[in-house]
Every structure is written in structure tokens, then in C-alpha cells.
Amino acid sequence: MILIAVISLGAIGAVGAIFLYAASKKFEVYEDPRIAQVQGVLPGANCGGCGYPGCAGFAGACVKADSLEGMLCPVGGAPVMAKVATILGKEAGATEPMVAVVRCNGTCQARPRTSAYDGTKSCAIASTTYGGETGCSYGCLGYGDCVAACTFDAIHINPITGIAEVDEEKCVSCGACVKACPKNIIELRKKGPKSRRVYVSCVNKDKGAVARKACANACIGCGKCAKECPFEAITVANNVAYIDYTKCRLCRKCEAVCPTGAIHALNFPPRKEATPTQPKAAPEGMTMAQPKVTSAKPEVVPQAKVEDKTSLN
């Protein structure tokens, strides 16, 4: 009886194994082996800055895409994309590095407090209950939701100004801080040549007088920058100016005409001040002619003596 039971169980197990094997082959999901290869060269940050759910999703998208144009791993940058292109036999798309920018300049001096917040120190919670501790309901709250969202330690709250600041060297443009900010004052912009860029550091949509009363550094929507820009890179909508970084040529003419200093130009050398022209030095061995000084008093010319010709005759 024991032998019959063992044989029966063995037969049932064998039949079940055959069915499972057949089912696995029938419903097998094929995965391109290149996906694992591409995922192996990715940094594995799973930050989502590429626009896909983690590095595995990005690797699958790279394999399925006809070209790598417009696809970029923000953490790995161009070197990683070059390796991906080598694995897939495709050309890496030309992409310019991006960086996060905080569009708020409402420092404690420019934007004085009008109330005190005693609730949970969270920008998301505070923004749903009231506008903020100052008269500007558009500015940075300074409670650090962006800091908590950044996994690269690239953004911090300045204890003096109370505004979030981005460390360009650490920022990988993953966009986590952009998603975490409830005020939508953080955006990704082109890093620019030599990390130089020009942008409007304000998102206040109130009318000029109201915005200026709430913050001395606010954009008042006067439109002077838009008129001054020769490249049509600046538009004014909803009482606030915006600079399109795809059109901006970094001439900085807009910065000079902004009456409130709301336009920021980063990493530029200081402007050269005009110096008064000096007279040229005389060559060696020669003296410069001195200008004649005319007297207000008319010059008296002595009359010539007239000889008496009668005495000579």
C-alpha cells in the first residue's frame, strides 16, 4: 500500500510538472536581454528625472525607442547615455544639461512677516491652509519640502533669507524638488554656457502696486524688460514677466532696466564701469604742447615809432 501511494504521488507530481512547464512556455513573457544590459550601466538612482518609473522603466524605453533623441538620464548625463548608445547601436541625442532654479527673491528684508504660523512645518500643509507668513501668497514658504524630496542633497533653506537655494554642483535636474513645491516656484532651466543664465526671480501674479507692497523685490509687470529684449525672449502675462531660456542670448539688457531687481543673472563677470578718457602720453624725448591760455583782458599792442623823414632830407 505504501509503494502504491508513493507511485501515485510521483505520477501526480510528474503530470503537474508537465502542465506547469507547458503553461510557462505558453505564457512566457519575452524580455529583450539588452534591457538588463542598459539597466546595468545606469546609476540606479530611480529618481524619475528621466520621466519614467525608475531605471528599469527608462532602460525598457531606450530599447524600444527608434532613437535616443530627447532621452536623458539626468544623474548619469552624457557619459551614461554614450554607453547606452553603444549597447543599443544607436546615436545618443544631443541634450543640454539642466538645473533647478528657485524663482523667488522675497528675502526677510524685502518681504516682512505679517503673521506667525504655528502648524506643521510642511509647505504642502501650510499652502492649503493659508497664503503664508508674509503679504505675498506666491513666494517660498521655506519649510523644506523640496529639501526632503531631494535625494542628492542639492537644495537647502538659507537661514538668513528663508528661501530655498540650489547647489549647482550637486543638482542632477531630477525634478523631485519641482514636484514637491506647492507654490510652483522651482523649475528646471537650461544650465547655460559656463553655468550662466538669466531668469525672473518672481512668480507673483498680483498687480504691480500690490506685489510691490508685499515684496520690494517683486516683478511689477511693467514690461520694460520685454521692450528692451532684442530677441523677443521675454513675455509678460498675468502681471509677471517670464524669460524663455530657449530664446535668451544672455545679453543682460533686461537686467539693467528692471526697476525692482527681479531679474537675476547668475555666474556672470562683474560689469566693467566706464572710465574717463585720459590724454595720450607724449613720446619719449618730446613734450606735449600746452594749450594756450587766453586772458580776458585784451592784449595791448605797442605802436611802432614813426621816423621823421624831413630830417633826413
CSV table of N, CA and C in Angstrom, one decimal, residues 104-107 110 198-202 212 215-220 222 225 254-265:
chain,number,residue,atom,x,y,z
A,104,CYS,N,12.2,82.9,-6.7
A,104,CYS,CA,11.7,83.7,-5.6
A,104,CYS,C,12.9,84.5,-5.0
A,105,ASN,N,12.7,85.8,-4.8
A,105,ASN,CA,13.7,86.6,-4.2
A,105,ASN,C,13.2,87.4,-3.0
A,106,GLY,N,12.1,86.8,-2.4
A,106,GLY,CA,11.5,87.5,-1.3
A,106,GLY,C,12.2,87.2,0.0
A,107,THR,N,13.3,87.9,0.2
A,107,THR,CA,14.1,87.8,1.4
A,107,THR,C,13.3,88.3,2.6
A,110,ALA,N,13.0,92.1,2.3
A,110,ALA,CA,12.2,92.6,1.2
A,110,ALA,C,10.7,92.2,1.4
A,198,VAL,N,19.9,83.7,-17.1
A,198,VAL,CA,19.1,84.9,-16.7
A,198,VAL,C,17.7,84.5,-16.6
A,199,TYR,N,17.1,84.9,-15.5
A,199,TYR,CA,15.7,84.5,-15.2
A,199,TYR,C,15.0,85.5,-14.3
A,200,VAL,N,13.7,85.5,-14.4
A,200,VAL,CA,12.9,86.4,-13.5
A,200,VAL,C,12.7,85.7,-12.2
A,201,SER,N,13.2,86.2,-11.1
A,201,SER,CA,13.1,85.5,-9.8
A,201,SER,C,11.8,86.0,-9.1
A,202,CYS,N,10.7,85.8,-9.7
A,202,CYS,CA,9.4,86.1,-9.1
A,202,CYS,C,8.3,85.5,-9.9
A,212,ARG,N,4.4,95.0,-5.2
A,212,ARG,CA,5.5,95.7,-4.6
A,212,ARG,C,5.3,96.0,-3.1
A,215,CYS,N,6.3,92.7,-1.4
A,215,CYS,CA,7.7,92.3,-1.5
A,215,CYS,C,8.4,93.4,-2.4
A,216,ALA,N,9.4,94.0,-1.8
A,216,ALA,CA,10.2,95.0,-2.5
A,216,ALA,C,10.9,94.5,-3.7
A,217,ASN,N,11.1,93.2,-3.8
A,217,ASN,CA,11.9,92.6,-5.0
A,217,ASN,C,10.9,92.0,-6.0
A,218,ALA,N,9.6,92.2,-5.9
A,218,ALA,CA,8.7,91.6,-6.8
A,218,ALA,C,8.7,92.2,-8.2
A,219,CYS,N,8.3,91.3,-9.1
A,219,CYS,CA,8.1,91.8,-10.5
A,219,CYS,C,6.8,92.5,-10.5
A,220,ILE,N,6.8,93.8,-11.1
A,220,ILE,CA,5.5,94.5,-11.1
A,220,ILE,C,4.9,94.5,-12.5
A,222,CYS,N,5.9,95.7,-15.4
A,222,CYS,CA,5.9,97.0,-16.1
A,222,CYS,C,6.2,96.8,-17.6
A,225,CYS,N,11.4,95.2,-19.5
A,225,CYS,CA,12.4,94.1,-19.9
A,225,CYS,C,12.0,93.5,-21.3
A,254,CYS,N,17.9,93.2,-20.2
A,254,CYS,CA,16.7,93.3,-19.4
A,254,CYS,C,17.1,93.5,-17.9
A,255,GLU,N,18.2,92.9,-17.5
A,255,GLU,CA,18.6,93.1,-16.1
A,255,GLU,C,18.8,94.6,-15.7
A,256,ALA,N,19.4,95.3,-16.7
A,256,ALA,CA,19.7,96.7,-16.4
A,256,ALA,C,18.5,97.6,-16.3
A,257,VAL,N,17.4,97.2,-17.0
A,257,VAL,CA,16.2,98.1,-17.0
A,257,VAL,C,15.2,97.7,-15.9
A,258,CYS,N,15.4,96.6,-15.3
A,258,CYS,CA,14.4,96.2,-14.3
A,258,CYS,C,14.4,97.1,-13.1
A,259,PRO,N,13.3,97.8,-12.8
A,259,PRO,CA,13.3,98.7,-11.7
A,259,PRO,C,13.3,98.1,-10.3
A,260,THR,N,13.0,96.8,-10.1
A,260,THR,CA,12.9,96.2,-8.8
A,260,THR,C,14.0,95.2,-8.6
A,261,GLY,N,14.8,94.9,-9.6
A,261,GLY,CA,15.9,93.9,-9.4
A,261,GLY,C,15.3,92.5,-9.4
A,262,ALA,N,14.2,92.3,-10.0
A,262,ALA,CA,13.6,91.0,-10.1
A,262,ALA,C,14.3,90.0,-11.0
A,263,ILE,N,15.0,90.5,-12.0
A,263,ILE,CA,15.7,89.7,-12.9
A,263,ILE,C,17.1,89.4,-12.4
A,264,HIS,N,17.5,88.1,-12.4
A,264,HIS,CA,18.8,87.7,-11.9
A,264,HIS,C,19.6,87.1,-13.0
A,265,ALA,N,20.9,87.5,-13.0
A,265,ALA,CA,21.9,87.0,-13.9
A,265,ALA,C,22.9,86.3,-13.1
